[in-house]
Coordinates of C-alpha atoms and ligand atoms in Angstrom, one line a residue:
M1 CA -33.9 39.1 23.5
N2 CA -36.0 36.1 24.6
I3 CA -35.1 32.6 23.5
D4 CA -37.2 29.6 24.0
Y5 CA -34.4 27.3 24.9
G6 CA -36.4 24.0 24.6
Q7 CA -37.3 25.0 21.1
L8 CA -34.6 27.1 19.5
I9 CA -31.7 25.3 21.0
P10 CA -32.7 21.7 21.3
N11 CA -30.8 20.3 24.2
N12 CA -30.6 17.6 26.8
V13 CA -28.6 19.6 29.4
D14 CA -31.5 21.3 31.0
L15 CA -30.7 24.7 29.7
A16 CA -34.0 26.2 30.9
S17 CA -32.9 25.9 34.5
D18 CA -29.3 27.1 34.1
R19 CA -29.4 30.9 34.3
T20 CA -25.6 31.6 33.9
L21 CA -25.3 29.4 30.9
Q22 CA -28.5 30.9 29.4
R23 CA -27.0 34.4 29.7
A24 CA -23.7 33.3 28.1
L25 CA -25.5 31.6 25.2
E26 CA -27.7 34.6 24.8
R27 CA -24.7 36.7 24.1
W28 CA -22.9 34.1 22.0
Q29 CA -25.8 33.0 19.7
P30 CA -26.1 36.2 17.7
E31 CA -22.4 36.3 17.3
F32 CA -22.4 32.7 16.0
L33 CA -25.1 33.6 13.5
G34 CA -23.1 36.6 12.4
W35 CA -20.1 34.3 12.0
W36 CA -22.2 31.9 10.0
K37 CA -23.5 34.6 7.7
D38 CA -19.9 36.0 7.2
T39 CA -18.0 32.8 6.7
G40 CA -20.5 30.1 6.2
P41 CA -21.5 28.7 2.7
V42 CA -21.8 31.7 0.2
K43 CA -25.1 32.7 -1.1
S44 CA -26.9 30.0 0.8
N45 CA -29.1 31.8 3.2
D46 CA -32.3 31.5 1.2
L47 CA -31.8 27.9 0.0
Q48 CA -34.1 25.2 1.4
V49 CA -31.9 22.3 2.2
Y50 CA -33.1 18.7 3.0
L51 CA -31.1 18.4 6.2
R52 CA -30.9 16.1 9.1
T53 CA -31.3 17.8 12.5
A54 CA -30.7 16.2 15.9
V55 CA -33.5 17.0 18.3
S56 CA -32.6 14.4 20.9
V57 CA -30.0 11.7 21.4
D58 CA -32.4 8.7 21.2
R59 CA -32.6 6.6 18.1
D60 CA -35.5 8.5 16.6
G61 CA -34.5 11.9 17.7
W62 CA -31.0 12.3 16.3
A63 CA -31.9 12.1 12.6
N64 CA -34.9 14.3 11.7
F65 CA -35.1 15.1 8.0
G66 CA -36.8 18.1 6.4
Y67 CA -36.2 21.3 4.4
V68 CA -34.4 23.9 6.4
K69 CA -32.9 27.3 5.6
M70 CA -29.4 26.9 7.1
P71 CA -29.4 30.1 9.2
D72 CA -32.6 28.6 10.8
Y73 CA -30.9 25.3 11.5
R74 CA -31.5 24.4 15.2
W75 CA -27.9 24.0 16.4
G76 CA -28.5 22.0 19.6
I77 CA -26.5 20.8 22.6
F78 CA -26.5 17.1 23.1
L79 CA -24.5 14.8 25.4
N80 CA -24.8 11.1 25.5
P81 CA -26.9 10.0 28.5
N82 CA -25.2 10.2 31.9
D83 CA -24.0 7.0 33.6
P84 CA -23.8 7.8 37.3
E85 CA -21.7 4.8 37.9
R86 CA -19.0 5.7 35.3
K87 CA -15.4 5.4 36.5
I88 CA -12.2 6.7 35.1
H89 CA -10.7 3.7 33.4
F90 CA -7.1 4.6 32.7
G91 CA -4.2 6.5 34.0
D92 CA -3.3 7.5 37.6
H93 CA -7.0 8.0 38.6
K94 CA -8.1 4.6 37.3
G95 CA -11.1 3.4 39.4
E96 CA -12.1 6.8 40.7
P97 CA -15.6 8.1 39.8
A98 CA -15.5 10.2 36.6
W99 CA -15.4 13.9 37.2
Q100 CA -18.6 15.9 36.8
E101 CA -16.8 19.2 37.3
V102 CA -13.4 20.3 36.1
P103 CA -10.6 19.2 38.5
G104 CA -8.8 22.4 39.4
E105 CA -5.3 21.1 38.7
Y106 CA -6.1 20.1 35.2
R107 CA -8.2 23.1 34.3
S108 CA -6.0 24.9 31.9
T109 CA -4.9 21.7 30.1
L110 CA -8.5 20.6 29.7
R111 CA -9.5 24.1 28.4
R112 CA -6.7 23.9 25.9
I113 CA -7.8 20.5 24.7
I114 CA -11.4 21.7 24.2
V115 CA -10.4 24.9 22.5
T116 CA -8.1 23.1 20.1
Q117 CA -10.8 20.6 19.2
G118 CA -13.4 23.4 19.0
D119 CA -11.3 25.5 16.7
T120 CA -11.2 22.8 14.0
E121 CA -15.0 22.8 13.7
P122 CA -15.7 26.4 12.4
A123 CA -12.4 26.2 10.5
S124 CA -13.6 23.5 8.1
V125 CA -16.8 25.5 7.4
E126 CA -14.6 28.5 6.5
Q127 CA -12.4 26.3 4.3
Q128 CA -15.5 24.9 2.4
R129 CA -17.5 28.1 2.0
L130 CA -17.1 28.5 -1.8
L131 CA -17.8 24.8 -2.7
G132 CA -21.6 25.2 -3.0
K133 CA -21.0 27.2 -6.2
T134 CA -19.4 24.2 -7.9
A135 CA -21.4 21.3 -6.4
P136 CA -21.5 18.5 -9.0
S137 CA -25.2 17.7 -8.1
L138 CA -28.0 18.7 -5.7
Y139 CA -27.2 15.5 -3.7
D140 CA -23.6 16.6 -3.2
M141 CA -24.6 20.2 -2.4
R142 CA -26.9 18.9 0.3
N143 CA -24.2 16.7 1.7
L144 CA -21.7 19.6 1.9
F145 CA -24.3 21.7 3.7
Q146 CA -25.1 18.9 6.1
V147 CA -21.4 18.6 7.0
N148 CA -21.2 22.4 7.4
V149 CA -24.2 22.7 9.8
E150 CA -22.9 19.7 11.8
E151 CA -19.5 21.2 12.1
G152 CA -21.3 24.3 13.4
R153 CA -23.1 22.1 15.9
H154 CA -19.8 20.6 17.0
L155 CA -18.6 24.2 17.7
W156 CA -21.7 24.6 19.9
A157 CA -20.8 21.4 21.7
M158 CA -17.3 22.7 22.6
V159 CA -18.7 26.2 23.4
Y160 CA -21.2 24.6 25.8
L161 CA -18.3 22.9 27.7
L162 CA -16.3 26.2 27.8
Q163 CA -19.3 28.3 29.0
R164 CA -20.7 25.8 31.4
Y165 CA -17.5 24.6 33.1
F166 CA -14.8 27.2 32.7
G167 CA -16.4 30.5 33.8
R168 CA -15.1 33.7 32.5
D169 CA -12.1 32.5 30.6
G170 CA -14.2 29.8 29.0
R171 CA -16.6 32.5 27.8
E172 CA -13.6 34.4 26.4
E173 CA -12.4 31.4 24.6
A174 CA -15.8 30.9 23.1
E175 CA -15.6 34.4 21.6
Y176 CA -12.1 33.8 20.2
L177 CA -13.4 30.7 18.4
L178 CA -15.6 33.0 16.3
Q179 CA -12.8 35.4 15.7
R180 CA -10.0 33.3 14.3
R181 CA -10.2 32.6 10.6
S182 CA -8.9 29.7 8.5
G183 CA -5.9 30.9 6.5
D184 CA -5.8 34.4 8.0
T185 CA -2.3 35.7 8.4
N186 CA -2.9 37.6 11.6
N187 CA -5.4 35.4 13.3
P188 CA -5.3 31.9 11.8
R189 CA -6.9 28.7 13.1
I190 CA -4.8 26.8 15.6
L191 CA -3.8 23.7 13.5
G192 CA -2.0 23.7 10.2
A193 CA -4.3 21.5 8.1
F194 CA -7.2 23.8 9.0
N195 CA -5.6 26.7 7.4
E196 CA -5.2 25.0 4.0
Q197 CA -7.6 26.0 1.3
T198 CA -10.3 23.5 0.2
R199 CA -10.1 24.7 -3.4
H200 CA -12.5 22.2 -5.1
W201 CA -14.5 19.1 -4.6
I202 CA -11.6 16.7 -4.9
A203 CA -9.9 18.5 -2.0
F204 CA -13.2 18.5 -0.1
F205 CA -13.8 14.8 -0.5
M206 CA -10.2 14.0 0.4
F207 CA -10.4 16.3 3.4
A208 CA -13.6 14.6 4.6
F209 CA -12.1 11.2 4.2
F210 CA -8.7 11.9 5.7
T211 CA -9.1 14.9 8.0
D212 CA -12.6 14.2 9.4
R213 CA -11.3 10.8 10.2
D214 CA -8.6 12.4 12.3
G215 CA -11.5 14.1 14.0
K216 CA -13.0 10.8 14.7
F217 CA -9.9 9.5 16.3
Q218 CA -9.4 12.6 18.4
L219 CA -13.0 12.6 19.5
S220 CA -12.8 8.9 20.3
S221 CA -9.9 9.3 22.6
L222 CA -11.6 12.3 24.2
A223 CA -14.8 10.2 24.6
E224 CA -12.7 8.1 27.0
S225 CA -11.9 11.2 29.2
G226 CA -12.3 11.2 32.9
F227 CA -14.0 14.6 32.6
D228 CA -17.4 13.1 32.0
P229 CA -19.2 16.0 30.2
L230 CA -16.4 16.0 27.6
A231 CA -16.6 12.3 27.2
R232 CA -20.4 12.4 26.7
T233 CA -20.3 15.3 24.3
C234 CA -17.7 13.6 22.1
R235 CA -19.6 10.4 22.0
F236 CA -22.6 12.1 20.5
M237 CA -20.4 14.1 18.0
L238 CA -19.1 10.8 16.7
T239 CA -22.5 9.8 15.5
E240 CA -22.5 12.8 13.2
E241 CA -18.8 12.4 12.2
A242 CA -19.6 9.0 10.6
H243 CA -21.6 10.8 7.9
H244 CA -18.8 13.2 7.1
M245 CA -16.4 10.3 6.5
F246 CA -19.0 8.6 4.4
V247 CA -19.3 11.8 2.2
G248 CA -15.5 11.8 1.8
E249 CA -15.0 8.1 1.1
S250 CA -18.0 7.7 -1.3
G251 CA -17.2 11.0 -3.0
V252 CA -13.7 9.9 -3.9
A253 CA -15.0 6.5 -4.8
R254 CA -17.5 8.0 -7.2
A255 CA -14.8 10.0 -8.9
I256 CA -12.7 6.9 -9.3
Q257 CA -15.7 5.0 -10.5
R258 CA -16.5 7.5 -13.2
T259 CA -12.8 7.7 -14.4
C260 CA -12.5 3.9 -14.5
E261 CA -15.8 3.5 -16.4
L262 CA -14.8 5.9 -19.1
M263 CA -11.3 4.4 -19.3
A264 CA -12.8 1.0 -19.8
E265 CA -15.3 2.2 -22.3
H266 CA -12.7 4.1 -24.3
K267 CA -10.1 1.4 -23.9
I268 CA -7.6 3.8 -22.4
S269 CA -4.5 2.0 -21.0
D270 CA -2.3 5.0 -19.8
P271 CA -4.2 6.3 -16.8
R272 CA -2.9 9.8 -17.6
D273 CA -4.9 9.9 -20.8
A274 CA -8.1 9.9 -18.8
R275 CA -8.0 13.7 -18.7
K276 CA -9.0 13.7 -22.4
L277 CA -12.4 12.5 -21.2
G278 CA -12.9 15.3 -18.8
V279 CA -12.4 13.3 -15.6
V280 CA -9.8 13.3 -12.9
D281 CA -7.1 10.8 -13.8
L282 CA -6.1 8.3 -11.2
P283 CA -2.4 9.4 -10.8
T284 CA -3.7 12.9 -9.9
L285 CA -6.0 11.4 -7.3
Q286 CA -3.0 9.5 -5.9
K287 CA -1.3 12.9 -5.5
F288 CA -4.2 14.1 -3.4
V289 CA -4.0 11.0 -1.3
N290 CA -0.3 11.8 -0.7
F291 CA -1.0 15.4 0.2
H292 CA -4.1 14.9 2.5
F293 CA -2.7 11.9 4.2
S294 CA 0.6 13.6 5.1
V295 CA -0.9 16.9 6.3
T296 CA -3.5 14.9 8.4
L297 CA -0.7 12.8 10.0
D298 CA 0.7 16.1 11.3
L299 CA -2.5 16.6 13.3
F300 CA -1.6 13.7 15.5
G301 CA 1.4 15.7 16.9
S302 CA 4.9 14.4 17.6
E303 CA 5.2 10.7 17.7
I304 CA 7.0 11.0 21.0
S305 CA 5.3 13.5 23.2
S306 CA 5.4 14.1 26.9
N307 CA 2.1 16.1 26.6
A308 CA 0.4 13.0 25.3
A309 CA 1.8 11.0 28.3
T310 CA 0.5 13.7 30.7
Y311 CA -3.0 13.7 29.1
Y312 CA -3.1 10.0 29.6
T313 CA -1.8 9.6 33.1
T314 CA -4.0 12.4 34.3
G315 CA -7.1 10.8 32.8
L316 CA -7.9 13.6 30.4
K317 CA -7.5 11.7 27.0
G318 CA -7.5 8.0 26.5
R319 CA -6.5 5.8 23.6
Y320 CA -8.7 4.9 20.7
E321 CA -11.1 2.2 22.1
E322 CA -9.4 2.3 25.4
A323 CA -11.9 -0.1 27.0
K324 CA -11.3 -2.8 24.4
K325 CA -7.5 -2.8 24.9
A326 CA -6.3 -5.7 27.0
D327 CA -3.6 -4.3 29.2
D328 CA -3.3 -2.5 32.6
H329 CA -4.5 0.9 31.2
E330 CA -1.6 2.6 33.0
L331 CA 1.2 1.6 30.5
K332 CA 4.0 2.5 32.9
N333 CA 6.1 -0.6 32.1
D334 CA 5.1 -0.9 28.4
T335 CA 6.9 0.1 25.2
Y336 CA 5.7 0.9 21.8
P337 CA 7.6 0.8 18.4
V338 CA 8.0 4.2 16.9
P339 CA 9.6 4.9 13.4
Q340 CA 12.2 7.6 13.3
I341 CA 15.3 8.7 11.4
E342 CA 18.8 8.0 12.6
N343 CA 21.9 8.7 10.6
G344 CA 19.9 9.1 7.4
Q345 CA 18.1 5.7 7.9
I346 CA 14.6 5.0 9.0
V347 CA 14.7 2.8 12.1
V348 CA 12.0 1.6 14.4
K349 CA 12.7 2.0 18.1
D350 CA 10.8 0.8 21.2
V351 CA 10.1 3.8 23.4
P352 CA 8.1 4.1 26.6
A353 CA 4.4 3.5 25.6
L354 CA 3.2 6.5 27.5
T355 CA 5.2 8.9 25.4
A356 CA 4.3 7.1 22.2
L357 CA 0.5 7.6 22.5
N358 CA 0.3 10.0 19.6
C359 CA 2.1 7.5 17.4
R360 CA -0.3 4.7 18.6
L361 CA -3.4 6.8 17.8
R362 CA -1.9 7.6 14.4
D363 CA -1.3 3.9 13.7
D364 CA -4.9 3.0 14.6
Y365 CA -6.0 5.8 12.2
I366 CA -3.8 4.4 9.4
K367 CA -5.4 1.0 9.7
E368 CA -8.8 2.5 9.0
I369 CA -7.5 4.7 6.2
Q370 CA -5.9 1.6 4.6
G371 CA -9.3 -0.1 4.7
G372 CA -10.8 2.8 2.8
L373 CA -8.0 2.6 0.1
D374 CA -8.6 -1.1 -0.2
R375 CA -12.3 -0.4 -0.9
W376 CA -11.3 2.3 -3.5
N377 CA -9.0 -0.2 -5.2
R378 CA -11.8 -2.7 -5.8
I379 CA -13.2 -0.2 -8.3
P380 CA -10.3 -0.3 -10.9
E381 CA -9.9 -4.0 -10.1
K382 CA -13.5 -4.7 -11.1
L383 CA -13.2 -2.7 -14.3
G384 CA -9.9 -4.3 -15.3
I385 CA -7.8 -1.2 -14.8
P386 CA -4.3 -2.1 -13.4
F387 CA -3.9 1.1 -11.3
R388 CA -3.9 0.8 -7.5
F389 CA -3.9 3.5 -4.8
K390 CA -1.2 3.4 -2.1
L391 CA -0.6 5.3 1.1
P392 CA 2.7 7.1 1.1
H393 CA 5.3 6.3 3.9
V394 CA 4.5 8.0 7.2
G395 CA 7.7 10.0 6.9
F396 CA 6.6 11.5 3.5
H397 CA 6.0 15.3 3.5
R398 CA 5.9 15.8 7.2
A399 CA 6.1 19.1 9.1
I400 CA 5.6 17.8 12.7
G401 CA 7.3 15.1 14.6
S402 CA 10.5 13.0 14.0
F403 CA 10.3 13.2 10.2
A404 CA 10.0 17.0 10.1
G405 CA 13.0 18.5 8.3
H406 CA 13.8 15.2 6.6
H407 CA 13.0 14.4 3.0
V408 CA 11.3 11.0 2.6
S409 CA 9.9 9.7 -0.7
P410 CA 6.4 8.1 -0.8
D411 CA 8.2 4.7 -0.9
G412 CA 10.1 5.5 2.3
E413 CA 13.5 6.4 0.8
V414 CA 15.4 9.1 2.7
M415 CA 16.8 11.7 0.2
T416 CA 18.3 15.1 -0.1
E417 CA 16.1 18.2 -0.2
S418 CA 17.0 18.9 -3.8
E419 CA 16.3 15.4 -4.9
W420 CA 13.0 15.4 -3.1
N421 CA 12.1 18.7 -4.7
S422 CA 12.9 17.4 -8.2
H423 CA 10.1 14.9 -7.7
R424 CA 7.6 17.1 -5.9
A425 CA 5.4 17.7 -8.9
E426 CA 5.0 13.9 -9.4
W427 CA 4.1 13.3 -5.8
M428 CA 1.9 16.2 -4.8
P429 CA -0.8 18.2 -6.6
N430 CA 0.8 21.1 -8.4
E431 CA -0.8 24.3 -9.7
E432 CA -1.5 22.6 -13.1
D433 CA -3.3 19.7 -11.4
H434 CA -5.5 22.1 -9.4
A435 CA -6.2 24.3 -12.4
Y436 CA -7.2 21.2 -14.4
I437 CA -9.6 20.1 -11.6
D438 CA -10.9 23.6 -11.3
S439 CA -11.7 23.4 -15.0
L440 CA -14.0 20.4 -14.4
M441 CA -15.9 22.0 -11.6
G442 CA -19.3 23.6 -12.4
Q443 CA -22.6 23.7 -10.5
V444 CA -25.2 21.1 -11.6
I445 CA -28.6 21.8 -10.1
E446 CA -31.0 19.7 -12.2
P447 CA -32.3 17.0 -9.8
G448 CA -30.7 13.6 -10.7
K449 CA -28.0 15.1 -12.9
F450 CA -24.3 14.8 -12.1
A451 CA -21.2 16.6 -13.4
N452 CA -19.3 14.6 -15.9
W453 CA -16.4 13.8 -13.6
I454 CA -18.4 12.0 -10.9
A455 CA -20.6 8.9 -10.9
P456 CA -24.1 9.1 -9.2
P457 CA -24.2 7.6 -5.6
A458 CA -25.6 4.1 -5.1
R459 CA -28.6 5.4 -3.2
G460 CA -30.1 8.7 -2.0
I461 CA -30.2 10.2 1.4
N462 CA -32.8 8.9 3.9
S463 CA -34.2 6.5 1.4
Q464 CA -35.1 9.3 -1.0
P465 CA -34.4 8.7 -4.7
I466 CA -31.2 10.0 -6.3
D467 CA -33.2 12.5 -8.4
F468 CA -34.9 13.9 -5.3
E469 CA -34.8 17.7 -5.0
Y470 CA -32.2 17.9 -2.2
V471 CA -31.9 21.6 -2.4
R472 CA -34.6 24.1 -3.4
F473 CA -33.7 27.4 -4.7
N474 CA -36.9 29.4 -3.8
Ligands
FE2_1 FE1 -16.7 18.1 13.6
FE2_2 FE1 -16.6 16.4 10.6

């Protein structure tokens, strides 16, 4: 098979002159397409979707819009431009030139970091594969597919690193990335949240708001890495990630908007009664906030972690916005406050800052998430509805870290397992909630029309009108 690399795989890594990498990609590309056809969006292969495709990393090149059949999408390989002067700016190697090749002593750790990041990308495509069938509008269907093809491109980005820098075992890992499946009992995806089902559009929007934002924070700290190709790859991925979080935040906001509008119009005071109007009531949305927030916090790992300390001191993974933090970027003498449970009480303890880096990244994440909730809360406020969304306590419903095995209420009260379980259905989406939301979902394909449960967006994509034909069916 002959591939015109400049054309079919847009790239800025000079693929045409790298024979080994070409051969590896030649083998991998058909397998990727096989994976896409198997586990990508169902019944989507013939749809013409108004997609954004990156063809270069400059301002004009990264956002080219046009109709594309998704299997023909040009999944490219893009790294932010090289800065030959770049230095490692934290940890034990601070001040040394950034690595252009993998340092031997960190090889297996780096490979693990890249594989773990890479594994989340195809996982979310698998989780979302059925959603096109219940898209509430063409605009939303297009956004879903945009997220899906870009997660596919993020997989390419990680596979590029594995194949280019890790030789044979990198190539093997690239194959395994196409073999694991979200939710599979024998061969699941690596991280828990990526094996959860994305059952309907509320789950999808919440996932894109909460979990894609975890992606942003992980990518941001890898964008600081001393391993320069990883840093540059992640920088470019972040430009695409912003759209995924927009889809999530605005999607939830539009559901809130619609519910509040109808509540105001019908003078409904008990938010639970909103279901009579065929919309998602605000207390149910709060349950989804509780669920998605808590499972996403688990993705940050244990609050206290010697691995996190090692990643930092060895220069592999920095902090969020490392360069903007005003300290010595070594953290050997610093401490950081970490909440934990002691004798049935939540206490905050100062621990060595290096071991608390997961907790710190999580705290940075929570700040941004809180900003999103504040924006959501302006909607009921404007419409005179007294309901407000609230993040649950960090210890609520946790499976990883110092709260795992404990039972903490959304308000931060430590309780017994049976007490906690007796409240579970108030705090987390239960089967009845899911079934109710399922009952609202149905595909709307008339341009400019939206399902009853969601408000139209404020504006269209790429300055197109809201009633633009974002997906064509022939
Ligand atoms: Fe991604
Ligand atoms: Fe994403």
